[in-house]
C-alpha positions as CSV (number, residue, x, y, z in Angstrom):
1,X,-31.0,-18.8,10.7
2,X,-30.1,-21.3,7.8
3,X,-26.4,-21.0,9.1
4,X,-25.1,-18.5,6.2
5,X,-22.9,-15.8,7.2
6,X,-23.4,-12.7,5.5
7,X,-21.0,-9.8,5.4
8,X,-21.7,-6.3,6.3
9,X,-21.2,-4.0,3.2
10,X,-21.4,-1.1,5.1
11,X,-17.8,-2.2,6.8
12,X,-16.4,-1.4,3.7
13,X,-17.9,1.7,2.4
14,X,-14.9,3.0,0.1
15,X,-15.0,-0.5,-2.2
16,X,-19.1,0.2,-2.7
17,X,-21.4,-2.5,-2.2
18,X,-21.3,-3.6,-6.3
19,X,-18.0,-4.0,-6.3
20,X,-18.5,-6.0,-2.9
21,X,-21.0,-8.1,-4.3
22,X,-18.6,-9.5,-7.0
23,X,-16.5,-10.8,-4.5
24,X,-19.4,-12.8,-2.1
25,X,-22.6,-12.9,-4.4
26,X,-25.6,-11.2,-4.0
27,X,-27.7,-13.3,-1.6
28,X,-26.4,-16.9,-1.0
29,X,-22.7,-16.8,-0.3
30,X,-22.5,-20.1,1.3
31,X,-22.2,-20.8,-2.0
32,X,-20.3,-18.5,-3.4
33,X,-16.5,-19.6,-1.4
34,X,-15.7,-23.0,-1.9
35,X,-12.3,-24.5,-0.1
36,X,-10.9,-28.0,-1.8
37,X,-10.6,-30.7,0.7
38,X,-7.3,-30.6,-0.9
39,X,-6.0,-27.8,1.4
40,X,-6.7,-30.1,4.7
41,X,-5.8,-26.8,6.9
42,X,-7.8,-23.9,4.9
43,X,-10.3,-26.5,5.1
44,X,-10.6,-27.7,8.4
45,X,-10.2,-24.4,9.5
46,X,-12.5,-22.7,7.2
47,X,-9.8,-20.3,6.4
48,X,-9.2,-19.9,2.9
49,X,-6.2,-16.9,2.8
50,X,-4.7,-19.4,5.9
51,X,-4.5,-16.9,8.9
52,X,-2.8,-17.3,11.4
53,X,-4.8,-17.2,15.1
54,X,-4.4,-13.8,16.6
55,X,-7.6,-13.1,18.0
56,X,-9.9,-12.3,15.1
57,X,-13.5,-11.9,15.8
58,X,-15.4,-14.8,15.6
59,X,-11.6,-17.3,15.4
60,X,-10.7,-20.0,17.8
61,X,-7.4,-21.7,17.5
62,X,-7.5,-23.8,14.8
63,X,-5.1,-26.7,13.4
64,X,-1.4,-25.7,12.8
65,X,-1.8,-22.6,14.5
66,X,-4.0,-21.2,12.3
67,X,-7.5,-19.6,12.8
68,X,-10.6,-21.8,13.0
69,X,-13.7,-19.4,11.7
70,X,-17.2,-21.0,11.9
71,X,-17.8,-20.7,8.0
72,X,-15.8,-20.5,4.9
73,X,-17.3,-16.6,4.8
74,X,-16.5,-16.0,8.0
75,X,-12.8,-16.9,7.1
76,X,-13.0,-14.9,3.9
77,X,-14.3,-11.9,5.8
78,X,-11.2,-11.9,8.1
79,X,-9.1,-12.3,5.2
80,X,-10.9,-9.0,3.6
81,X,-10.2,-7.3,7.0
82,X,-6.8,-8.5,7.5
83,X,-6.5,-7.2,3.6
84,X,-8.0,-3.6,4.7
85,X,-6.1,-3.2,7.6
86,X,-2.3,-3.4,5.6
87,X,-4.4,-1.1,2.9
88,X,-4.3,1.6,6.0
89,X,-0.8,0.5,6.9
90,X,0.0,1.9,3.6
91,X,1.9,-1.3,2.3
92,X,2.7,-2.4,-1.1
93,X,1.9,-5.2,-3.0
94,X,5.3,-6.8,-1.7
95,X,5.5,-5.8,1.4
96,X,2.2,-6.8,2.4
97,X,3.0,-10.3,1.1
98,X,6.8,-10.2,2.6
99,X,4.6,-9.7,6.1
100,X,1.3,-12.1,5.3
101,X,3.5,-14.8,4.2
102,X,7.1,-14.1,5.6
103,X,9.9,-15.7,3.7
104,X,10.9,-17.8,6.4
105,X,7.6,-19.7,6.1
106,X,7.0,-19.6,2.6
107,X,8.5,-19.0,-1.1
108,X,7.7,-14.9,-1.1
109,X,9.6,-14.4,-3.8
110,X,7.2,-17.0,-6.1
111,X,3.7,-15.9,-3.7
112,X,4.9,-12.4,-5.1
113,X,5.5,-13.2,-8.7
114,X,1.9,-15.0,-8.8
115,X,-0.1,-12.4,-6.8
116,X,1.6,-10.2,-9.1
117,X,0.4,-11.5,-12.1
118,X,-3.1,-12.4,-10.9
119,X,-3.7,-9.2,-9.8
120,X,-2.4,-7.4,-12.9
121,X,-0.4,-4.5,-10.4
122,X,3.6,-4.0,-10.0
123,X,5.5,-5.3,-6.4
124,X,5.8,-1.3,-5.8
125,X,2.3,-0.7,-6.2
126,X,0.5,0.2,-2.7
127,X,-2.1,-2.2,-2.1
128,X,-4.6,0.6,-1.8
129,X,-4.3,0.9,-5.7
130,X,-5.1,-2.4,-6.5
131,X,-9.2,-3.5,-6.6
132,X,-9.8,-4.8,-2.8
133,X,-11.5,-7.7,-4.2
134,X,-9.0,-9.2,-6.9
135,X,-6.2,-9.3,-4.3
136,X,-9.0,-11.1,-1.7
137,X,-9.5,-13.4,-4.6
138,X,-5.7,-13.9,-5.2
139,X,-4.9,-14.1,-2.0
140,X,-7.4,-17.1,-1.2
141,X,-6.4,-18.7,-4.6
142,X,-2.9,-18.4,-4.0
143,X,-3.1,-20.0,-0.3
144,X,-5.8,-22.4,-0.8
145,X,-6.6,-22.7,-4.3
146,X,-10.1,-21.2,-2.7
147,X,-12.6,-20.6,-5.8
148,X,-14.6,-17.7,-4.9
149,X,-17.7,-16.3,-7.4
């Protein structure tokens, strides 16, 4: 009613809701993602890992071809889904990164070297080893210098 989107735990039953709660806070998550005006698209779009529109629950078409989602949560929340779907594609750190941000749009090999290092895991590691919630986090930081607590 006060315009908050709050995200279902019980989507994501294998990352347990404390270690969901340390990626969107406990009750007020509004305030928990915050997107700098600096990134004019993530922004605009409330899209904070920079999606591209594909028909995402709850997107529209957004600026630059990217998704428009009503909230900065609701943005996040794709991004976590977008992030559990490759888990189940069985990617790796790299390859999920080679296909989220491909190197004819983007610098993979530096996105790769950063998420690398922010998320303390190898290029060869499958993304299903590394905690769900520090990739979101990197992910988001990485694209839209998103600060999420």
């Amino acid at each position: 009613k006060n315009g908050n989107v709050f995200l279902d735990v019980t989507t994501f039953p294998e990352y347990g809701k404390q270690a969901f709660n340390n990626v969107v806070g406990d009750t007020n998550i509004a305030s928990s993602v915050s997107i700098p005006s600096s990134s004019r698209l993530s922004s605009v779009n409330n899209n904070p890992g920079n999606l591209r529109f594909a028909g995402q629950s709850g997107a529209v078409q957004g600026e630059g071809g990217f998704a428009r989602f009503t909230s900065p949560e609701a943005g996040l929340q794709a991004l976590s889904n977008q992030i559990k779907l490759d888990t189940k594609r069985g990617h790796t750190l790299a390859s999920f990164i080679k296909k989220f941000a491909p190197p004819t749009e983007n610098d993979t090999a530096t996105y790769i070297a950063n998420v690398k290092k922010m998320v303390g895991a190898g290029e060869d590691t499958p993304i299903s080893e590394i905690d769900h919630n520090e990739l979101l986090k990197a992910i988001a930081k990485y694209e839209s210098n998103t600060k999420i607590a």
